[in-house]
Amino acid sequence: MIGIEGLAAIGKTTLAVHLGHTMTPNFPDGRLFLDMSASADPLSELLRGIGVKDLPPSPSERASLWRTRTTGRRLLVVLDNARPSDDISALLPGTDGPALMITARQRLYDVVHAHWTKLGGLSLADSVALLSRLLGPERVSHQPAEARELAFRTAGLPQVLQAIGARMAARPAWTMAEALRRVGRPAPGSPATPRSARR
């Protein structure tokens, strides 16, 4: 059981999906992806995902059926955007059940058997390198100080950098200075690079 924790837009879902794709040969019985933040009844969705059409009426019966139907099956289940307030005990696999991957903004301490990894933001150099890949090195090198400032203000969050890069790519006339005018300061507590490291 693997847990991935980190701030919003840090890349937890992207990493989980990437890992799931790379491990496809290990799970010939399939992979299930469930966005916990968008699901009203996660257990029922998972049961339907493995082909159960007639769901038992009670939550305890559905939990028992989930464990019974997945025992011995080589499945990968990704629970994305789990929250400490979510009761995921019924979703946890039994002995010889599916592999489980959880992403969350905060570590779920009640999931006692999970091995957690905390994602941080990209370094300043990696953030600038990502901008270069998105926009082309010439465009970034034309205003290197502004590119570093833009990387700093996005706090190393890959999804934020990609969103800004996509907007700039669609607007060739935009300079780094123009992008800076549209980006606020990093939120307090974000994994931003210290100001002294931007030089």
PDB file of C-alpha atoms in Angstrom:
ATOM      1  CA  MET A   1       0.000   0.000   0.000  1.00  0.00           C
ATOM      2  CA  ILE A   2       1.498   3.301  -1.148  1.00  0.00           C
ATOM      3  CA  GLY A   3       0.533   6.821  -0.063  1.00  0.00           C
ATOM      4  CA  ILE A   4       1.514  10.047  -1.850  1.00  0.00           C
ATOM      5  CA  GLU A   5       0.997  13.306   0.041  1.00  0.00           C
ATOM      6  CA  GLY A   6       1.584  16.908  -0.965  1.00  0.00           C
ATOM      7  CA  LEU A   7       0.046  20.292  -1.692  1.00  0.00           C
ATOM      8  CA  ALA A   8      -2.616  20.825  -4.321  1.00  0.00           C
ATOM      9  CA  ALA A   9      -1.149  21.007  -7.867  1.00  0.00           C
ATOM     10  CA  ILE A  10       2.118  19.422  -6.718  1.00  0.00           C
ATOM     11  CA  GLY A  11       1.670  16.480  -9.110  1.00  0.00           C
ATOM     12  CA  LYS A  12       0.291  13.698  -6.895  1.00  0.00           C
ATOM     13  CA  THR A  13      -2.317  12.539  -9.385  1.00  0.00           C
ATOM     14  CA  THR A  14       0.102  12.763 -12.302  1.00  0.00           C
ATOM     15  CA  LEU A  15       2.627  10.641 -10.423  1.00  0.00           C
ATOM     16  CA  ALA A  16       0.006   8.076  -9.410  1.00  0.00           C
ATOM     17  CA  VAL A  17      -1.281   7.751 -12.978  1.00  0.00           C
ATOM     18  CA  HIS A  18       2.271   7.486 -14.328  1.00  0.00           C
ATOM     19  CA  LEU A  19       3.151   4.767 -11.819  1.00  0.00           C
ATOM     20  CA  GLY A  20      -0.053   2.942 -12.668  1.00  0.00           C
ATOM     21  CA  HIS A  21       0.824   2.930 -16.359  1.00  0.00           C
ATOM     22  CA  THR A  22       4.370   1.725 -15.748  1.00  0.00           C
ATOM     23  CA  MET A  23       3.101  -1.126 -13.566  1.00  0.00           C
ATOM     24  CA  THR A  24       0.401  -2.296 -15.988  1.00  0.00           C
ATOM     25  CA  PRO A  25       2.046  -5.703 -16.647  1.00  0.00           C
ATOM     26  CA  ASN A  26       1.946  -6.442 -12.907  1.00  0.00           C
ATOM     27  CA  PHE A  27      -1.832  -6.045 -12.769  1.00  0.00           C
ATOM     28  CA  PRO A  28      -3.379  -8.156 -15.529  1.00  0.00           C
ATOM     29  CA  ASP A  29      -6.808  -8.062 -13.829  1.00  0.00           C
ATOM     30  CA  GLY A  30      -7.062  -4.315 -14.302  1.00  0.00           C
ATOM     31  CA  ARG A  31      -6.626  -0.897 -12.716  1.00  0.00           C
ATOM     32  CA  LEU A  32      -9.282   1.199 -11.013  1.00  0.00           C
ATOM     33  CA  PHE A  33      -8.998   4.967 -10.536  1.00  0.00           C
ATOM     34  CA  LEU A  34     -11.371   6.758  -8.174  1.00  0.00           C
ATOM     35  CA  ASP A  35     -11.423  10.494  -7.447  1.00  0.00           C
ATOM     36  CA  MET A  36     -12.527  10.542  -3.821  1.00  0.00           C
ATOM     37  CA  SER A  37     -13.346  14.255  -3.928  1.00  0.00           C
ATOM     38  CA  ALA A  38     -15.907  13.693  -6.686  1.00  0.00           C
ATOM     39  CA  SER A  39     -17.477  10.456  -5.466  1.00  0.00           C
ATOM     40  CA  ALA A  40     -20.617  10.265  -3.349  1.00  0.00           C
ATOM     41  CA  ASP A  41     -20.361   6.497  -2.888  1.00  0.00           C
ATOM     42  CA  PRO A  42     -16.789   5.261  -3.483  1.00  0.00           C
ATOM     43  CA  LEU A  43     -17.438   1.644  -2.500  1.00  0.00           C
ATOM     44  CA  SER A  44     -20.349   1.274  -4.910  1.00  0.00           C
ATOM     45  CA  GLU A  45     -18.264   2.795  -7.708  1.00  0.00           C
ATOM     46  CA  LEU A  46     -15.432   0.360  -7.078  1.00  0.00           C
ATOM     47  CA  LEU A  47     -17.825  -2.590  -7.049  1.00  0.00           C
ATOM     48  CA  ARG A  48     -19.306  -1.483 -10.357  1.00  0.00           C
ATOM     49  CA  GLY A  49     -15.749  -1.114 -11.634  1.00  0.00           C
ATOM     50  CA  ILE A  50     -15.154  -4.834 -11.119  1.00  0.00           C
ATOM     51  CA  GLY A  51     -18.447  -5.782 -12.752  1.00  0.00           C
ATOM     52  CA  VAL A  52     -20.887  -6.000  -9.826  1.00  0.00           C
ATOM     53  CA  LYS A  53     -24.334  -4.863 -11.014  1.00  0.00           C
ATOM     54  CA  ASP A  54     -26.584  -5.862  -8.131  1.00  0.00           C
ATOM     55  CA  LEU A  55     -25.237  -4.083  -5.066  1.00  0.00           C
ATOM     56  CA  PRO A  56     -26.119  -5.293  -1.563  1.00  0.00           C
ATOM     57  CA  PRO A  57     -28.295  -2.841   0.385  1.00  0.00           C
ATOM     58  CA  SER A  58     -26.071  -2.284   3.416  1.00  0.00           C
ATOM     59  CA  PRO A  59     -22.577  -0.719   3.542  1.00  0.00           C
ATOM     60  CA  SER A  60     -21.215  -3.658   5.540  1.00  0.00           C
ATOM     61  CA  GLU A  61     -22.452  -6.133   2.912  1.00  0.00           C
ATOM     62  CA  ARG A  62     -20.924  -4.071   0.134  1.00  0.00           C
ATOM     63  CA  ALA A  63     -17.594  -3.918   2.000  1.00  0.00           C
ATOM     64  CA  SER A  64     -17.640  -7.683   2.492  1.00  0.00           C
ATOM     65  CA  LEU A  65     -18.469  -8.239  -1.183  1.00  0.00           C
ATOM     66  CA  TRP A  66     -15.643  -5.887  -2.230  1.00  0.00           C
ATOM     67  CA  ARG A  67     -13.088  -7.891  -0.257  1.00  0.00           C
ATOM     68  CA  THR A  68     -14.490 -11.218  -1.424  1.00  0.00           C
ATOM     69  CA  ARG A  69     -14.590 -10.293  -5.108  1.00  0.00           C
ATOM     70  CA  THR A  70     -11.080  -8.817  -5.125  1.00  0.00           C
ATOM     71  CA  THR A  71      -9.263 -11.479  -3.089  1.00  0.00           C
ATOM     72  CA  GLY A  72      -6.644 -13.141  -5.231  1.00  0.00           C
ATOM     73  CA  ARG A  73      -7.104 -10.713  -8.119  1.00  0.00           C
ATOM     74  CA  ARG A  74      -4.126  -8.767  -9.399  1.00  0.00           C
ATOM     75  CA  LEU A  75      -5.725  -5.338  -9.391  1.00  0.00           C
ATOM     76  CA  LEU A  76      -4.350  -1.866  -8.792  1.00  0.00           C
ATOM     77  CA  VAL A  77      -6.710   0.574  -7.069  1.00  0.00           C
ATOM     78  CA  VAL A  78      -5.872   4.304  -6.983  1.00  0.00           C
ATOM     79  CA  LEU A  79      -7.810   6.411  -4.474  1.00  0.00           C
ATOM     80  CA  ASP A  80      -7.099   9.971  -5.568  1.00  0.00           C
ATOM     81  CA  ASN A  81      -7.671  13.102  -3.460  1.00  0.00           C
ATOM     82  CA  ALA A  82      -8.447  11.264  -0.241  1.00  0.00           C
ATOM     83  CA  ARG A  83      -9.062  13.421   2.835  1.00  0.00           C
ATOM     84  CA  PRO A  84      -8.613  12.733   6.547  1.00  0.00           C
ATOM     85  CA  SER A  85     -12.382  13.036   6.913  1.00  0.00           C
ATOM     86  CA  ASP A  86     -12.993  10.225   4.412  1.00  0.00           C
ATOM     87  CA  ASP A  87     -13.842   6.839   5.874  1.00  0.00           C
ATOM     88  CA  ILE A  88     -11.873   4.576   3.581  1.00  0.00           C
ATOM     89  CA  SER A  89     -11.716   1.576   5.901  1.00  0.00           C
ATOM     90  CA  ALA A  90     -14.275  -0.264   3.754  1.00  0.00           C
ATOM     91  CA  LEU A  91     -12.150   0.347   0.652  1.00  0.00           C
ATOM     92  CA  LEU A  92      -8.973  -1.139   2.055  1.00  0.00           C
ATOM     93  CA  PRO A  93      -8.047  -4.509   0.575  1.00  0.00           C
ATOM     94  CA  GLY A  94      -8.107  -7.684   2.572  1.00  0.00           C
ATOM     95  CA  THR A  95      -5.390 -10.307   2.675  1.00  0.00           C
ATOM     96  CA  ASP A  96      -4.246 -11.183  -0.836  1.00  0.00           C
ATOM     97  CA  GLY A  97      -6.370  -8.327  -2.156  1.00  0.00           C
ATOM     98  CA  PRO A  98      -5.545  -5.639  -4.726  1.00  0.00           C
ATOM     99  CA  ALA A  99      -2.627  -3.239  -4.488  1.00  0.00           C
ATOM    100  CA  LEU A 100      -3.676   0.192  -3.254  1.00  0.00           C
ATOM    101  CA  MET A 101      -2.282   3.654  -4.000  1.00  0.00           C
ATOM    102  CA  ILE A 102      -3.630   6.721  -2.167  1.00  0.00           C
ATOM    103  CA  THR A 103      -3.026  10.398  -2.899  1.00  0.00           C
ATOM    104  CA  ALA A 104      -3.875  13.034  -0.306  1.00  0.00           C
ATOM    105  CA  ARG A 105      -2.955  16.564   0.691  1.00  0.00           C
ATOM    106  CA  GLN A 106      -2.380  15.322   4.232  1.00  0.00           C
ATOM    107  CA  ARG A 107      -1.131  11.947   5.373  1.00  0.00           C
ATOM    108  CA  LEU A 108      -3.916   9.609   6.468  1.00  0.00           C
ATOM    109  CA  TYR A 109      -2.592   8.309   9.759  1.00  0.00           C
ATOM    110  CA  ASP A 110      -5.460   5.853  10.216  1.00  0.00           C
ATOM    111  CA  VAL A 111      -4.255   3.956   7.133  1.00  0.00           C
ATOM    112  CA  VAL A 112      -1.608   2.297   9.225  1.00  0.00           C
ATOM    113  CA  HIS A 113      -0.010  -0.020   6.671  1.00  0.00           C
ATOM    114  CA  ALA A 114       0.628   2.587   3.977  1.00  0.00           C
ATOM    115  CA  HIS A 115       4.167   3.685   3.099  1.00  0.00           C
ATOM    116  CA  TRP A 116       3.943   7.439   2.503  1.00  0.00           C
ATOM    117  CA  THR A 117       6.015   9.682   0.250  1.00  0.00           C
ATOM    118  CA  LYS A 118       5.738  13.475   0.477  1.00  0.00           C
ATOM    119  CA  LEU A 119       6.103  15.425  -2.757  1.00  0.00           C
ATOM    120  CA  GLY A 120       7.738  18.845  -2.749  1.00  0.00           C
ATOM    121  CA  GLY A 121       7.849  21.541  -5.381  1.00  0.00           C
ATOM    122  CA  LEU A 122      10.393  21.595  -8.175  1.00  0.00           C
ATOM    123  CA  SER A 123      13.673  23.343  -7.543  1.00  0.00           C
ATOM    124  CA  LEU A 124      14.223  26.739  -9.129  1.00  0.00           C
ATOM    125  CA  ALA A 125      16.482  25.244 -11.804  1.00  0.00           C
ATOM    126  CA  ASP A 126      13.989  22.478 -12.615  1.00  0.00           C
ATOM    127  CA  SER A 127      11.138  25.006 -12.773  1.00  0.00           C
ATOM    128  CA  VAL A 128      13.043  27.144 -15.277  1.00  0.00           C
ATOM    129  CA  ALA A 129      13.941  24.003 -17.254  1.00  0.00           C
ATOM    130  CA  LEU A 130      10.252  23.075 -17.412  1.00  0.00           C
ATOM    131  CA  LEU A 131       9.410  26.559 -18.698  1.00  0.00           C
ATOM    132  CA  SER A 132      12.122  26.143 -21.324  1.00  0.00           C
ATOM    133  CA  ARG A 133      10.578  22.866 -22.499  1.00  0.00           C
ATOM    134  CA  LEU A 134       7.131  24.429 -22.636  1.00  0.00           C
ATOM    135  CA  LEU A 135       8.089  27.698 -24.332  1.00  0.00           C
ATOM    136  CA  GLY A 136      11.406  27.018 -26.006  1.00  0.00           C
ATOM    137  CA  PRO A 137      14.836  27.952 -24.636  1.00  0.00           C
ATOM    138  CA  GLU A 138      15.102  31.116 -26.732  1.00  0.00           C
ATOM    139  CA  ARG A 139      12.014  32.671 -25.211  1.00  0.00           C
ATOM    140  CA  VAL A 140      13.153  31.888 -21.662  1.00  0.00           C
ATOM    141  CA  SER A 141      16.784  32.906 -22.152  1.00  0.00           C
ATOM    142  CA  HIS A 142      15.669  36.270 -23.556  1.00  0.00           C
ATOM    143  CA  GLN A 143      14.504  37.302 -20.057  1.00  0.00           C
ATOM    144  CA  PRO A 144      16.358  35.023 -17.617  1.00  0.00           C
ATOM    145  CA  ALA A 145      15.741  37.095 -14.475  1.00  0.00           C
ATOM    146  CA  GLU A 146      12.006  37.305 -15.186  1.00  0.00           C
ATOM    147  CA  ALA A 147      11.912  33.551 -15.932  1.00  0.00           C
ATOM    148  CA  ARG A 148      13.508  32.812 -12.546  1.00  0.00           C
ATOM    149  CA  GLU A 149      11.065  35.173 -10.821  1.00  0.00           C
ATOM    150  CA  LEU A 150       8.144  33.470 -12.562  1.00  0.00           C
ATOM    151  CA  ALA A 151       9.467  30.069 -11.474  1.00  0.00           C
ATOM    152  CA  PHE A 152       9.761  31.350  -7.909  1.00  0.00           C
ATOM    153  CA  ARG A 153       6.249  32.760  -7.819  1.00  0.00           C
ATOM    154  CA  THR A 154       4.748  29.464  -8.942  1.00  0.00           C
ATOM    155  CA  ALA A 155       6.432  27.790  -5.929  1.00  0.00           C
ATOM    156  CA  GLY A 156       7.715  24.918  -8.042  1.00  0.00           C
ATOM    157  CA  LEU A 157       4.208  23.531  -8.595  1.00  0.00           C
ATOM    158  CA  PRO A 158       4.337  21.606 -11.906  1.00  0.00           C
ATOM    159  CA  GLN A 159       0.643  21.995 -12.742  1.00  0.00           C
ATOM    160  CA  VAL A 160       0.794  25.752 -12.190  1.00  0.00           C
ATOM    161  CA  LEU A 161       3.911  26.036 -14.339  1.00  0.00           C
ATOM    162  CA  GLN A 162       2.281  23.969 -17.072  1.00  0.00           C
ATOM    163  CA  ALA A 163      -0.872  26.108 -16.980  1.00  0.00           C
ATOM    164  CA  ILE A 164       1.147  29.315 -17.276  1.00  0.00           C
ATOM    165  CA  GLY A 165       3.339  27.780 -19.958  1.00  0.00           C
ATOM    166  CA  ALA A 166       0.266  26.740 -21.960  1.00  0.00           C
ATOM    167  CA  ARG A 167      -1.187  30.261 -21.775  1.00  0.00           C
ATOM    168  CA  MET A 168       2.107  31.810 -22.838  1.00  0.00           C
ATOM    169  CA  ALA A 169       2.562  29.293 -25.642  1.00  0.00           C
ATOM    170  CA  ALA A 170      -0.844  30.320 -26.984  1.00  0.00           C
ATOM    171  CA  ARG A 171       0.183  33.980 -26.790  1.00  0.00           C
ATOM    172  CA  PRO A 172       3.551  34.392 -28.537  1.00  0.00           C
ATOM    173  CA  ALA A 173       3.503  38.147 -27.917  1.00  0.00           C
ATOM    174  CA  TRP A 174       3.500  37.695 -24.154  1.00  0.00           C
ATOM    175  CA  THR A 175       6.821  38.378 -22.472  1.00  0.00           C
ATOM    176  CA  MET A 176       7.936  36.943 -19.138  1.00  0.00           C
ATOM    177  CA  ALA A 177       7.252  40.369 -17.661  1.00  0.00           C
ATOM    178  CA  GLU A 178       3.660  40.175 -18.902  1.00  0.00           C
ATOM    179  CA  ALA A 179       3.246  36.743 -17.317  1.00  0.00           C
ATOM    180  CA  LEU A 180       4.674  38.058 -14.050  1.00  0.00           C
ATOM    181  CA  ARG A 181       2.026  40.760 -13.952  1.00  0.00           C
ATOM    182  CA  ARG A 182      -0.615  38.039 -14.020  1.00  0.00           C
ATOM    183  CA  VAL A 183       0.861  35.793 -11.331  1.00  0.00           C
ATOM    184  CA  GLY A 184       0.523  36.524  -7.619  1.00  0.00           C
ATOM    185  CA  ARG A 185       2.944  35.742  -4.845  1.00  0.00           C
ATOM    186  CA  PRO A 186       3.302  32.164  -3.564  1.00  0.00           C
ATOM    187  CA  ALA A 187       0.902  31.289  -0.774  1.00  0.00           C
ATOM    188  CA  PRO A 188       2.360  31.205   2.781  1.00  0.00           C
ATOM    189  CA  GLY A 189       3.786  27.802   3.545  1.00  0.00           C
ATOM    190  CA  SER A 190       4.207  26.837  -0.097  1.00  0.00           C
ATOM    191  CA  PRO A 191       7.439  25.070  -1.124  1.00  0.00           C
ATOM    192  CA  ALA A 192       8.924  28.196  -2.651  1.00  0.00           C
ATOM    193  CA  THR A 193      12.607  28.726  -3.136  1.00  0.00           C
ATOM    194  CA  PRO A 194      14.050  31.297  -0.706  1.00  0.00           C
ATOM    195  CA  ARG A 195      14.559  34.742  -2.261  1.00  0.00           C
ATOM    196  CA  SER A 196      18.315  34.458  -1.805  1.00  0.00           C
ATOM    197  CA  ALA A 197      18.369  31.410  -4.057  1.00  0.00           C
ATOM    198  CA  ARG A 198      16.892  33.286  -7.021  1.00  0.00           C
ATOM    199  CA  ARG A 199      20.069  35.118  -7.899  1.00  0.00           C
TER     200      ARG A 199
END
